[in-house]
mmCIF file of C-alpha atoms in Angstrom:
data_model
loop_
_atom_site.group_PDB
_atom_site.id
_atom_site.type_symbol
_atom_site.label_atom_id
_atom_site.label_comp_id
_atom_site.label_asym_id
_atom_site.label_seq_id
_atom_site.Cartn_x
_atom_site.Cartn_y
_atom_site.Cartn_z
ATOM 1 C CA MET A 1217 -13.657 -0.379 -8.717
ATOM 2 C CA SER A 1218 -12.963 0.299 -5.066
ATOM 3 C CA THR A 1219 -9.880 -0.869 -3.308
ATOM 4 C CA PRO A 1220 -10.011 -1.970 0.328
ATOM 5 C CA ILE A 1221 -8.023 -0.139 3.000
ATOM 6 C CA SER A 1222 -7.964 -0.025 6.752
ATOM 7 C CA ARG A 1223 -9.062 3.076 8.683
ATOM 8 C CA LYS A 1224 -5.425 3.540 9.824
ATOM 9 C CA GLY A 1225 -4.125 3.288 6.228
ATOM 10 C CA PHE A 1226 -6.777 5.740 5.002
ATOM 11 C CA ASN A 1227 -6.021 8.243 7.754
ATOM 12 C CA LEU A 1228 -2.307 8.047 7.015
ATOM 13 C CA LEU A 1229 -2.969 8.878 3.358
ATOM 14 C CA LEU A 1230 -5.195 11.833 4.422
ATOM 15 C CA GLU A 1231 -2.462 13.098 6.754
ATOM 16 C CA GLU A 1232 0.117 12.799 3.926
ATOM 17 C CA LEU A 1233 -2.131 14.792 1.578
ATOM 18 C CA GLU A 1234 -2.711 17.504 4.243
ATOM 19 C CA GLN A 1235 1.089 17.727 4.905
ATOM 20 C CA LEU A 1236 1.851 17.999 1.233
ATOM 21 C CA LYS A 1237 -0.637 20.781 0.748
ATOM 22 C CA LYS A 1238 0.803 22.611 3.755
ATOM 23 C CA ASN A 1239 4.225 22.339 2.283
ATOM 24 C CA ARG A 1240 3.239 24.161 -0.934
ATOM 25 C CA PRO A 1241 4.142 27.655 0.356
ATOM 26 C CA VAL A 1242 7.569 26.405 1.568
ATOM 27 C CA ILE A 1243 8.504 25.154 -1.889
ATOM 28 C CA ALA A 1244 7.102 28.278 -3.520
ATOM 29 C CA LYS A 1245 9.298 30.392 -1.283
ATOM 30 C CA ILE A 1246 12.355 28.250 -2.123
ATOM 31 C CA ILE A 1247 11.594 28.697 -5.855
ATOM 32 C CA GLN A 1248 11.230 32.482 -5.404
ATOM 33 C CA GLU A 1249 14.494 32.764 -3.569
ATOM 34 C CA ALA A 1250 16.283 30.725 -6.223
ATOM 35 C CA ARG A 1251 14.655 32.846 -8.973
ATOM 36 C CA GLU A 1252 16.018 35.943 -7.332
ATOM 37 C CA GLU A 1253 19.569 34.692 -7.668
ATOM 38 C CA GLY A 1254 19.523 35.532 -11.332
ATOM 39 C CA ASP A 1255 20.139 33.445 -14.476
ATOM 40 C CA LEU A 1256 17.712 30.524 -14.323
ATOM 41 C CA SER A 1257 19.412 28.588 -17.082
ATOM 42 C CA GLU A 1258 22.329 27.593 -14.790
ATOM 43 C CA ASN A 1259 20.593 27.763 -11.394
ATOM 44 C CA ALA A 1260 20.754 24.282 -9.754
ATOM 45 C CA ALA A 1261 18.805 25.413 -6.690
ATOM 46 C CA TYR A 1262 15.956 26.665 -8.901
ATOM 47 C CA ASP A 1263 15.922 23.408 -10.937
ATOM 48 C CA ALA A 1264 15.961 21.233 -7.789
ATOM 49 C CA ALA A 1265 13.124 23.269 -6.241
ATOM 50 C CA ARG A 1266 11.026 23.068 -9.401
ATOM 51 C CA GLU A 1267 11.603 19.292 -9.551
ATOM 52 C CA ARG A 1268 10.613 18.905 -5.932
ATOM 53 C CA GLN A 1269 7.497 20.935 -6.584
ATOM 54 C CA GLY A 1270 6.628 18.807 -9.582
ATOM 55 C CA LEU A 1271 7.028 15.574 -7.593
ATOM 56 C CA GLN A 1272 4.955 16.978 -4.731
ATOM 57 C CA GLU A 1273 2.162 18.167 -7.017
ATOM 58 C CA ALA A 1274 2.163 14.718 -8.740
ATOM 59 C CA ARG A 1275 1.733 12.985 -5.333
ATOM 60 C CA ILE A 1276 -1.044 15.460 -4.356
ATOM 61 C CA ASN A 1277 -2.842 14.748 -7.627
ATOM 62 C CA TYR A 1278 -2.436 11.000 -7.140
ATOM 63 C CA LEU A 1279 -3.768 11.065 -3.562
ATOM 64 C CA GLU A 1280 -6.717 13.295 -4.531
ATOM 65 C CA SER A 1281 -7.693 10.936 -7.314
ATOM 66 C CA ARG A 1282 -6.966 7.766 -5.292
ATOM 67 C CA LEU A 1283 -8.780 8.474 -1.996
ATOM 68 C CA PRO A 1284 -12.312 8.383 -3.489
ATOM 69 C CA LEU A 1285 -11.584 4.927 -4.915
ATOM 70 C CA LEU A 1286 -10.752 3.484 -1.522
ATOM 71 C CA ASN A 1287 -13.225 1.443 0.576
ATOM 72 C CA VAL A 1288 -12.489 1.713 4.280
ATOM 73 C CA VAL A 1289 -12.971 -1.749 5.854
ATOM 74 C CA ASP A 1290 -14.244 -2.260 9.340
ATOM 75 C CA PHE A 1291 -11.878 -4.825 10.786
ATOM 76 C CA SER A 1292 -14.347 -5.748 13.556
ATOM 77 C CA ARG A 1293 -16.523 -7.356 10.896
ATOM 78 C CA LEU A 1294 -13.770 -9.508 9.398
ATOM 79 C CA ASN A 1295 -14.099 -13.147 10.429
ATOM 80 C CA SER A 1296 -14.641 -15.825 7.949
ATOM 81 C CA GLU A 1297 -13.756 -19.363 6.995
ATOM 82 C CA LYS A 1298 -12.685 -17.977 3.625
ATOM 83 C CA ILE A 1299 -9.679 -15.778 2.902
ATOM 84 C CA THR A 1300 -10.544 -12.125 2.316
ATOM 85 C CA TYR A 1301 -8.914 -8.706 2.751
ATOM 86 C CA GLY A 1302 -7.423 -8.408 6.256
ATOM 87 C CA ALA A 1303 -6.731 -12.117 6.659
ATOM 88 C CA LYS A 1304 -3.412 -13.434 7.886
ATOM 89 C CA VAL A 1305 -2.692 -16.693 6.028
ATOM 90 C CA THR A 1306 -0.014 -19.270 6.611
ATOM 91 C CA LEU A 1307 1.088 -21.315 3.626
ATOM 92 C CA HIS A 1308 3.140 -24.452 3.326
ATOM 93 C CA ASP A 1309 5.336 -24.458 0.219
ATOM 94 C CA GLN A 1310 5.001 -28.050 -1.028
ATOM 95 C CA ASP A 1311 8.353 -27.988 -2.838
ATOM 96 C CA THR A 1312 10.649 -26.355 -0.283
ATOM 97 C CA GLU A 1313 8.666 -27.404 2.839
ATOM 98 C CA GLU A 1314 8.857 -23.768 4.067
ATOM 99 C CA GLU A 1315 6.104 -22.049 5.956
ATOM 100 C CA LYS A 1316 5.223 -18.498 4.976
ATOM 101 C CA SER A 1317 2.717 -16.105 6.484
ATOM 102 C CA TYR A 1318 1.106 -13.170 4.703
ATOM 103 C CA THR A 1319 -1.405 -10.574 5.679
ATOM 104 C CA LEU A 1320 -3.603 -9.415 2.815
ATOM 105 C CA LEU A 1321 -3.991 -5.648 2.660
ATOM 106 C CA GLY A 1322 -4.669 -2.962 0.111
ATOM 107 C CA PRO A 1323 -1.843 -1.823 -2.142
ATOM 108 C CA ASP A 1324 -1.691 1.576 -0.413
ATOM 109 C CA GLU A 1325 -0.928 0.106 3.038
ATOM 110 C CA THR A 1326 1.203 -3.009 2.638
ATOM 111 C CA GLY A 1327 4.229 -1.098 4.024
ATOM 112 C CA LEU A 1328 2.495 -0.615 7.326
ATOM 113 C CA VAL A 1329 2.530 -4.265 8.354
ATOM 114 C CA LYS A 1330 5.449 -6.634 8.298
ATOM 115 C CA GLY A 1331 4.718 -9.561 5.963
ATOM 116 C CA ALA A 1332 1.791 -7.794 4.267
ATOM 117 C CA ILE A 1333 1.108 -8.274 0.576
ATOM 118 C CA SER A 1334 -1.334 -6.502 -1.683
ATOM 119 C CA VAL A 1335 -4.675 -8.112 -2.352
ATOM 120 C CA GLU A 1336 -3.817 -7.369 -5.995
ATOM 121 C CA SER A 1337 -0.614 -9.460 -5.956
ATOM 122 C CA PRO A 1338 -0.596 -12.873 -7.676
ATOM 123 C CA VAL A 1339 -0.306 -14.774 -4.417
ATOM 124 C CA ALA A 1340 -3.203 -12.887 -2.829
ATOM 125 C CA ARG A 1341 -5.377 -13.312 -5.905
ATOM 126 C CA ALA A 1342 -4.810 -17.042 -5.726
ATOM 127 C CA LEU A 1343 -5.704 -17.028 -2.020
ATOM 128 C CA LEU A 1344 -8.886 -14.888 -2.064
ATOM 129 C CA GLY A 1345 -12.022 -17.011 -1.386
ATOM 130 C CA ARG A 1346 -9.987 -20.113 -0.378
ATOM 131 C CA GLU A 1347 -10.062 -21.983 2.991
ATOM 132 C CA VAL A 1348 -7.643 -23.786 5.269
ATOM 133 C CA GLY A 1349 -6.683 -27.064 3.644
ATOM 134 C CA ASP A 1350 -7.013 -25.812 0.071
ATOM 135 C CA GLU A 1351 -4.112 -26.072 -2.261
ATOM 136 C CA ILE A 1352 -3.240 -23.205 -4.635
ATOM 137 C CA VAL A 1353 -0.790 -22.760 -7.503
ATOM 138 C CA VAL A 1354 0.943 -19.412 -8.017
ATOM 139 C CA ASP A 1355 2.705 -18.542 -11.262
ATOM 140 C CA ALA A 1356 5.975 -16.853 -10.197
ATOM 141 C CA PRO A 1357 9.155 -15.919 -12.049
ATOM 142 C CA ARG A 1358 10.820 -19.109 -10.790
ATOM 143 C CA GLY A 1359 7.856 -21.141 -12.118
ATOM 144 C CA LYS A 1360 4.750 -22.595 -10.554
ATOM 145 C CA ILE A 1361 4.710 -22.669 -6.712
ATOM 146 C CA TYR A 1362 2.412 -25.139 -4.984
ATOM 147 C CA TYR A 1363 1.100 -24.063 -1.559
ATOM 148 C CA GLU A 1364 -1.232 -25.593 0.951
ATOM 149 C CA ILE A 1365 -3.161 -23.159 3.186
ATOM 150 C CA THR A 1366 -2.474 -24.245 6.761
ATOM 151 C CA ALA A 1367 -3.835 -21.423 8.902
ATOM 152 C CA LEU A 1368 -6.173 -18.442 8.664
ATOM 153 C CA SER A 1369 -6.795 -15.656 11.161
ATOM 154 C CA PHE A 1370 -8.072 -12.091 11.243
ATOM 155 C CA PRO A 1371 -5.779 -10.020 13.499
ATOM 156 C CA GLY A 1372 -7.745 -6.831 13.012
ATOM 157 C CA GLU A 1373 -6.325 -3.409 13.837
ATOM 158 C CA ALA A 1374 -3.821 -5.121 16.192
ATOM 159 C CA MET A 1375 -1.725 -6.007 13.135
ATOM 160 C CA PHE A 1376 -0.684 -2.328 12.863
ATOM 161 C CA GLU A 1377 0.892 -2.304 16.314
ATOM 162 C CA GLY A 1378 4.536 -3.215 16.669
#
């Protein structure tokens, strides 16, 4: 199953992967220098460098396996009466009377946009395919939350600015 992602989000993941791979020799050198200090059983620098190497390799492996599963979405084609990936949605909480706005993005890029939530989150799953005026119910830790969808827009790539 492919997961949607913006061109910007995809490019940032590619850049991260490239940087991690470039950093491999640096960590190898740190490990070699720590190894040369002698007894490895009590060498904190060696242990730290090996741990760092392990975390880095795990992230490289994750990105290499994740990238082929991503579907880059052309934001210029997003415009609908129904909520989809890339939509900015305003909700009215029918219990608290609060307004909340969310932008639905892929799980790998939600940190790039303030107020973004993953399309895989419970709120987003309840929103997908709905329209302005629809009411949804979200099961949350505090119980059921009743929302009315009050606005829908597609900000496109501009959402990544500022």
